[in-house]
Structures are given as structure tokens and as C-alpha cells.
Amino acid sequence: MSKTNRRSTPKPAAEVQTRTPRELSPAQQIICDEIADMLTHGGREDDISNMLYNVLSHKWNRATEGIYDDEKKRDQAVSEFVDRDIRDYDVELKAEWKRNRRAKPEAADPKTVTDRIRQGIMDELRDTFESFLRHGTPEEHRFLRDVLVIHEGVNRGPHPGVVELALGEAFMTELEGDASHYIKVPMRLAEQVAKYAECLIAVDRDREYAASVQ
């Protein structure tokens, strides 16, 4: 069996520095976010084991490319390398998760029923918001940002606290304040309206192109 170094040779610093970064696609961003979350906070044992196995298998498949003439020998070698490394990585990850948990400040225990209910809502809202940041579209992110900016203005205006539900007021202001951004359509017609809007945009783009070449 041919020998190979466990760690690949690093590329020259000049090559790394001059490489142009590529923008990730939405799918790539989601995958990176979820893997980063598992690496930082952990997850289900099966998910972590599968992630480690696949990552190490990919690493050693790349490292052994062109070294073995027989694919079966290469697969066997990759499997042995993965089996050798996976436990060390698993132990290191779990140790890091413990350090992360110890670093988090302990929250005060809610003392009343009302406090416990409020804390539960806040925890659920925090998880939901983090999921929205990972999976929401850029348009949804921009919309919610604008709503929160309006919400802050309502709360810091000349009469803070007068509006009972400032967030609802902020949503209404953003939805109704600029007719050029949003239109209301029945849910059953949303797909047809979206396709019609795409056709109008395409026609407008064709007209601009035709005018530019004349």
C-alpha cells in the first residue's frame, strides 16, 4: 500500500491571498450554516457521526487521488484513514462543545408563572428568528429589517408607549406605505400573478435592449 501524509501540503500564501472569493449560492449558504451550527453547538449523535464520516471520507478521497491504480485498494485505504481519525475528531468536537457551554452566562431562573411563560415565548422566538435568518429570502430579510426600523421609530417617537402594538403598526406602515413595493392578491392567484409580473419584467427588459441597439 502506498503511503500518504495525513496532512496535505499547504498552498503558498501568495496563491491563497490572490484567490478571488466566490459568492455562495442560497443552497450552499444553508448547508454551510447548518454544518457550522453542528460544529459549534453539536446535534444528534447520528447526524454528527455521519457528518464526520463524510467530511473525512471526502478529505482522504481528495488526498489519495492519483496515488492508487486500483480503486478498491484506494477505497480500503480511505476507509482505514477515516476509521483511524474519526474518534479523535469526535472527542475534540465534544470537548469544544463543553467549553462553549461553560462560556455561556447562566440565565436567571424565572420566578413566577408569568416570567416562565414570557421566557418560553422569548426562547421560541429566538429559535424561530435564527431559523428565519438562515432560510429566509433576501427580500424577506429586507422587509423585516424595514419593519423593525419603523418599530424602533414608533417606540422612540414623541409619544412612546402610546401605540399598544407597535410591531403591528410597523407592519401596516411598511405594507401600505409604498404601493410600488407590495400588492395584495388572493393566495390562490399568487403564483399566476408572480408569473405575470415576470413576463412584464421580461418585456420591459427586451424593450430596453431593443432601444439600446438602435
Tab-separated table of C-alpha atoms in Angstrom:
chain	number	residue	atom	x	y	z
A	1	MET	CA	0.000	0.000	0.000
A	2	SER	CA	1.339	3.424	-0.888
A	3	LYS	CA	1.984	5.842	1.945
A	4	THR	CA	0.462	9.273	2.146
A	5	ASN	CA	0.821	12.106	4.615
A	6	ARG	CA	-2.126	12.712	6.911
A	7	ARG	CA	-1.938	16.462	6.392
A	8	SER	CA	-1.850	17.808	2.851
A	9	THR	CA	0.842	20.304	1.861
A	10	PRO	CA	-0.404	23.895	2.389
A	11	LYS	CA	-0.574	26.121	-0.641
A	12	PRO	CA	1.729	29.157	-0.865
A	13	ALA	CA	0.430	32.248	0.924
A	14	ALA	CA	0.558	34.293	-2.279
A	15	GLU	CA	-1.790	31.870	-4.023
A	16	VAL	CA	-4.253	31.943	-1.134
A	17	GLN	CA	-4.246	35.729	-0.918
A	18	THR	CA	-4.786	36.317	-4.633
A	19	ARG	CA	-7.696	33.887	-4.960
A	20	THR	CA	-10.932	35.747	-5.688
A	21	PRO	CA	-13.654	34.757	-3.170
A	22	ARG	CA	-16.804	33.330	-4.719
A	23	GLU	CA	-20.268	34.238	-3.507
A	24	LEU	CA	-22.137	31.219	-2.161
A	25	SER	CA	-25.494	30.237	-3.601
A	26	PRO	CA	-28.525	30.109	-1.245
A	27	ALA	CA	-28.260	26.312	-1.081
A	28	GLN	CA	-24.552	26.497	-0.244
A	29	GLN	CA	-25.238	29.108	2.446
A	30	ILE	CA	-27.849	26.891	4.097
A	31	ILE	CA	-25.526	23.869	4.047
A	32	CYS	CA	-22.641	25.915	5.485
A	33	ASP	CA	-24.878	27.404	8.190
A	34	GLU	CA	-26.194	24.027	9.300
A	35	ILE	CA	-22.750	22.384	9.338
A	36	ALA	CA	-21.316	25.367	11.226
A	37	ASP	CA	-24.133	25.070	13.772
A	38	MET	CA	-23.356	21.367	14.316
A	39	LEU	CA	-19.637	22.083	14.629
A	40	THR	CA	-20.266	24.847	17.169
A	41	HIS	CA	-23.187	23.528	19.205
A	42	GLY	CA	-23.442	19.819	18.430
A	43	GLY	CA	-26.540	17.891	17.409
A	44	ARG	CA	-27.968	14.388	17.207
A	45	GLU	CA	-25.330	11.681	17.610
A	46	ASP	CA	-26.200	10.055	14.271
A	47	ASP	CA	-26.042	13.396	12.423
A	48	ILE	CA	-22.646	14.224	13.921
A	49	SER	CA	-21.249	10.766	13.115
A	50	ASN	CA	-22.488	10.965	9.520
A	51	MET	CA	-21.052	14.457	9.099
A	52	LEU	CA	-17.632	13.433	10.435
A	53	TYR	CA	-17.523	10.283	8.328
A	54	ASN	CA	-18.494	12.096	5.122
A	55	VAL	CA	-16.114	15.004	5.696
A	56	LEU	CA	-13.160	12.740	6.484
A	57	SER	CA	-14.020	10.434	3.582
A	58	HIS	CA	-14.081	13.434	1.241
A	59	LYS	CA	-10.776	14.666	2.674
A	60	TRP	CA	-8.972	11.355	2.144
A	61	ASN	CA	-10.520	10.755	-1.278
A	62	ARG	CA	-9.023	14.074	-2.359
A	63	ALA	CA	-5.681	13.326	-0.681
A	64	THR	CA	-5.308	9.908	-2.338
A	65	GLU	CA	-6.389	10.934	-5.816
A	66	GLY	CA	-3.897	9.633	-8.388
A	67	ILE	CA	-1.938	7.562	-5.844
A	68	TYR	CA	-3.695	4.209	-6.223
A	69	ASP	CA	-4.167	2.388	-9.531
A	70	ASP	CA	-6.756	0.064	-8.025
A	71	GLU	CA	-9.947	1.790	-6.881
A	72	LYS	CA	-10.727	-0.994	-4.419
A	73	LYS	CA	-7.350	-0.510	-2.721
A	74	ARG	CA	-7.966	3.216	-2.658
A	75	ASP	CA	-11.409	2.753	-1.079
A	76	GLN	CA	-9.922	0.415	1.515
A	77	ALA	CA	-7.153	2.892	2.329
A	78	VAL	CA	-9.644	5.778	2.644
A	79	SER	CA	-11.816	3.672	4.947
A	80	GLU	CA	-8.817	2.873	7.156
A	81	PHE	CA	-7.774	6.521	7.335
A	82	VAL	CA	-11.302	7.583	8.263
A	83	ASP	CA	-11.616	4.890	10.949
A	84	ARG	CA	-8.261	5.983	12.364
A	85	ASP	CA	-9.138	9.708	12.512
A	86	ILE	CA	-12.850	9.849	13.289
A	87	ARG	CA	-12.627	9.168	17.018
A	88	ASP	CA	-10.023	11.918	17.563
A	89	TYR	CA	-12.193	14.464	15.758
A	90	ASP	CA	-15.279	13.330	17.666
A	91	VAL	CA	-13.529	13.737	21.038
A	92	GLU	CA	-12.172	17.157	20.061
A	93	LEU	CA	-15.595	18.392	18.950
A	94	LYS	CA	-17.273	17.239	22.162
A	95	ALA	CA	-14.603	18.948	24.256
A	96	GLU	CA	-15.162	22.161	22.313
A	97	TRP	CA	-18.925	21.975	22.878
A	98	LYS	CA	-18.340	21.681	26.619
A	99	ARG	CA	-16.116	24.766	26.564
A	100	ASN	CA	-18.773	26.666	24.612
A	101	ARG	CA	-21.478	25.700	27.099
A	102	ARG	CA	-19.339	26.745	30.049
A	103	ALA	CA	-18.626	30.082	28.386
A	104	LYS	CA	-22.329	30.969	28.154
A	105	PRO	CA	-23.604	33.077	31.065
A	106	GLU	CA	-26.281	31.362	33.098
A	107	ALA	CA	-29.680	32.990	32.748
A	108	ALA	CA	-31.646	33.792	35.882
A	109	ASP	CA	-34.413	31.293	36.610
A	110	PRO	CA	-37.906	32.728	36.052
A	111	LYS	CA	-39.542	33.147	39.459
A	112	THR	CA	-43.231	33.450	38.603
A	113	VAL	CA	-45.591	31.677	36.224
A	114	THR	CA	-45.751	34.843	34.112
A	115	ASP	CA	-41.965	35.025	33.970
A	116	ARG	CA	-41.737	31.374	32.904
A	117	ILE	CA	-44.313	31.881	30.154
A	118	ARG	CA	-42.523	35.002	28.944
A	119	GLN	CA	-39.160	33.203	28.966
A	120	GLY	CA	-40.627	30.311	26.985
A	121	ILE	CA	-42.004	32.691	24.361
A	122	MET	CA	-38.666	34.503	24.110
A	123	ASP	CA	-36.752	31.234	23.699
A	124	GLU	CA	-39.146	30.068	20.988
A	125	LEU	CA	-38.965	33.453	19.253
A	126	ARG	CA	-35.165	33.375	19.338
A	127	ASP	CA	-35.057	29.912	17.744
A	128	THR	CA	-37.652	30.901	15.134
A	129	PHE	CA	-35.774	34.096	14.279
A	130	GLU	CA	-32.470	32.250	13.893
A	131	SER	CA	-34.194	29.810	11.530
A	132	PHE	CA	-35.649	32.747	9.577
A	133	LEU	CA	-32.188	34.302	9.201
A	134	ARG	CA	-30.854	31.028	7.807
A	135	HIS	CA	-33.725	30.128	5.498
A	136	GLY	CA	-35.483	33.421	4.656
A	137	THR	CA	-35.066	35.025	1.250
A	138	PRO	CA	-33.127	38.301	0.800
A	139	GLU	CA	-36.436	40.063	0.086
A	140	GLU	CA	-37.896	38.780	3.372
A	141	HIS	CA	-34.787	39.867	5.267
A	142	ARG	CA	-35.026	43.369	3.789
A	143	PHE	CA	-38.749	43.597	4.535
A	144	LEU	CA	-38.330	42.579	8.180
A	145	ARG	CA	-35.384	44.946	8.580
A	146	ASP	CA	-37.526	47.838	7.370
A	147	VAL	CA	-40.365	46.800	9.693
A	148	LEU	CA	-38.021	46.729	12.689
A	149	VAL	CA	-36.611	50.151	11.777
A	150	ILE	CA	-40.161	51.550	11.744
A	151	HIS	CA	-40.912	49.723	15.002
A	152	GLU	CA	-37.912	51.370	16.656
A	153	GLY	CA	-39.055	54.771	15.403
A	154	VAL	CA	-42.560	54.238	16.786
A	155	ASN	CA	-41.176	53.292	20.201
A	156	ARG	CA	-38.769	56.253	20.248
A	157	GLY	CA	-41.154	58.818	18.822
A	158	PRO	CA	-42.654	61.823	20.620
A	159	HIS	CA	-45.205	59.577	22.369
A	160	PRO	CA	-43.535	56.224	23.102
A	161	GLY	CA	-45.802	53.547	24.512
A	162	VAL	CA	-48.990	55.122	23.157
A	163	VAL	CA	-49.318	52.547	20.386
A	164	GLU	CA	-50.373	49.319	22.101
A	165	LEU	CA	-48.918	47.020	19.418
A	166	ALA	CA	-46.082	48.973	17.853
A	167	LEU	CA	-44.897	45.996	15.800
A	168	GLY	CA	-48.325	45.637	14.170
A	169	GLU	CA	-48.296	49.362	13.388
A	170	ALA	CA	-44.838	48.962	11.821
A	171	PHE	CA	-46.038	46.084	9.603
A	172	MET	CA	-49.068	48.106	8.472
A	173	THR	CA	-46.885	51.121	7.705
A	174	GLU	CA	-44.433	49.099	5.626
A	175	LEU	CA	-47.143	47.204	3.735
A	176	GLU	CA	-49.348	50.202	2.990
A	177	GLY	CA	-46.814	52.998	2.875
A	178	ASP	CA	-45.332	52.250	-0.540
A	179	ALA	CA	-47.668	50.834	-3.175
A	180	SER	CA	-44.761	50.317	-5.557
A	181	HIS	CA	-43.321	47.557	-3.359
A	182	TYR	CA	-46.269	45.347	-2.483
A	183	ILE	CA	-49.667	44.410	-3.856
A	184	LYS	CA	-52.363	42.273	-2.255
A	185	VAL	CA	-53.631	39.281	-4.211
A	186	PRO	CA	-55.699	36.236	-3.181
A	187	MET	CA	-53.454	33.345	-2.146
A	188	ARG	CA	-54.921	31.097	-4.852
A	189	LEU	CA	-53.778	33.591	-7.522
A	190	ALA	CA	-50.319	34.361	-6.103
A	191	GLU	CA	-48.459	32.023	-8.470
A	192	GLN	CA	-50.244	33.319	-11.577
A	193	VAL	CA	-49.647	36.940	-10.572
A	194	ALA	CA	-45.951	36.237	-9.948
A	195	LYS	CA	-45.589	34.669	-13.413
A	196	TYR	CA	-47.434	37.624	-14.986
A	197	ALA	CA	-45.090	40.054	-13.223
A	198	GLU	CA	-42.084	38.104	-14.525
A	199	CYS	CA	-43.470	38.387	-18.067
A	200	LEU	CA	-43.899	42.155	-17.693
A	201	ILE	CA	-40.335	42.487	-16.404
A	202	ALA	CA	-39.043	40.418	-19.336
A	203	VAL	CA	-40.956	42.563	-21.846
A	204	ASP	CA	-39.620	45.740	-20.266
A	205	ARG	CA	-36.077	44.349	-20.374
A	206	ASP	CA	-36.467	43.438	-24.069
A	207	ARG	CA	-37.672	46.955	-24.863
A	208	GLU	CA	-34.659	48.471	-23.099
A	209	TYR	CA	-32.310	46.181	-25.026
A	210	ALA	CA	-34.003	46.970	-28.354
A	211	ALA	CA	-33.701	50.696	-27.658
A	212	SER	CA	-30.011	50.351	-26.783
A	213	VAL	CA	-29.058	48.636	-30.082
A	214	GLN	CA	-30.933	51.046	-32.361
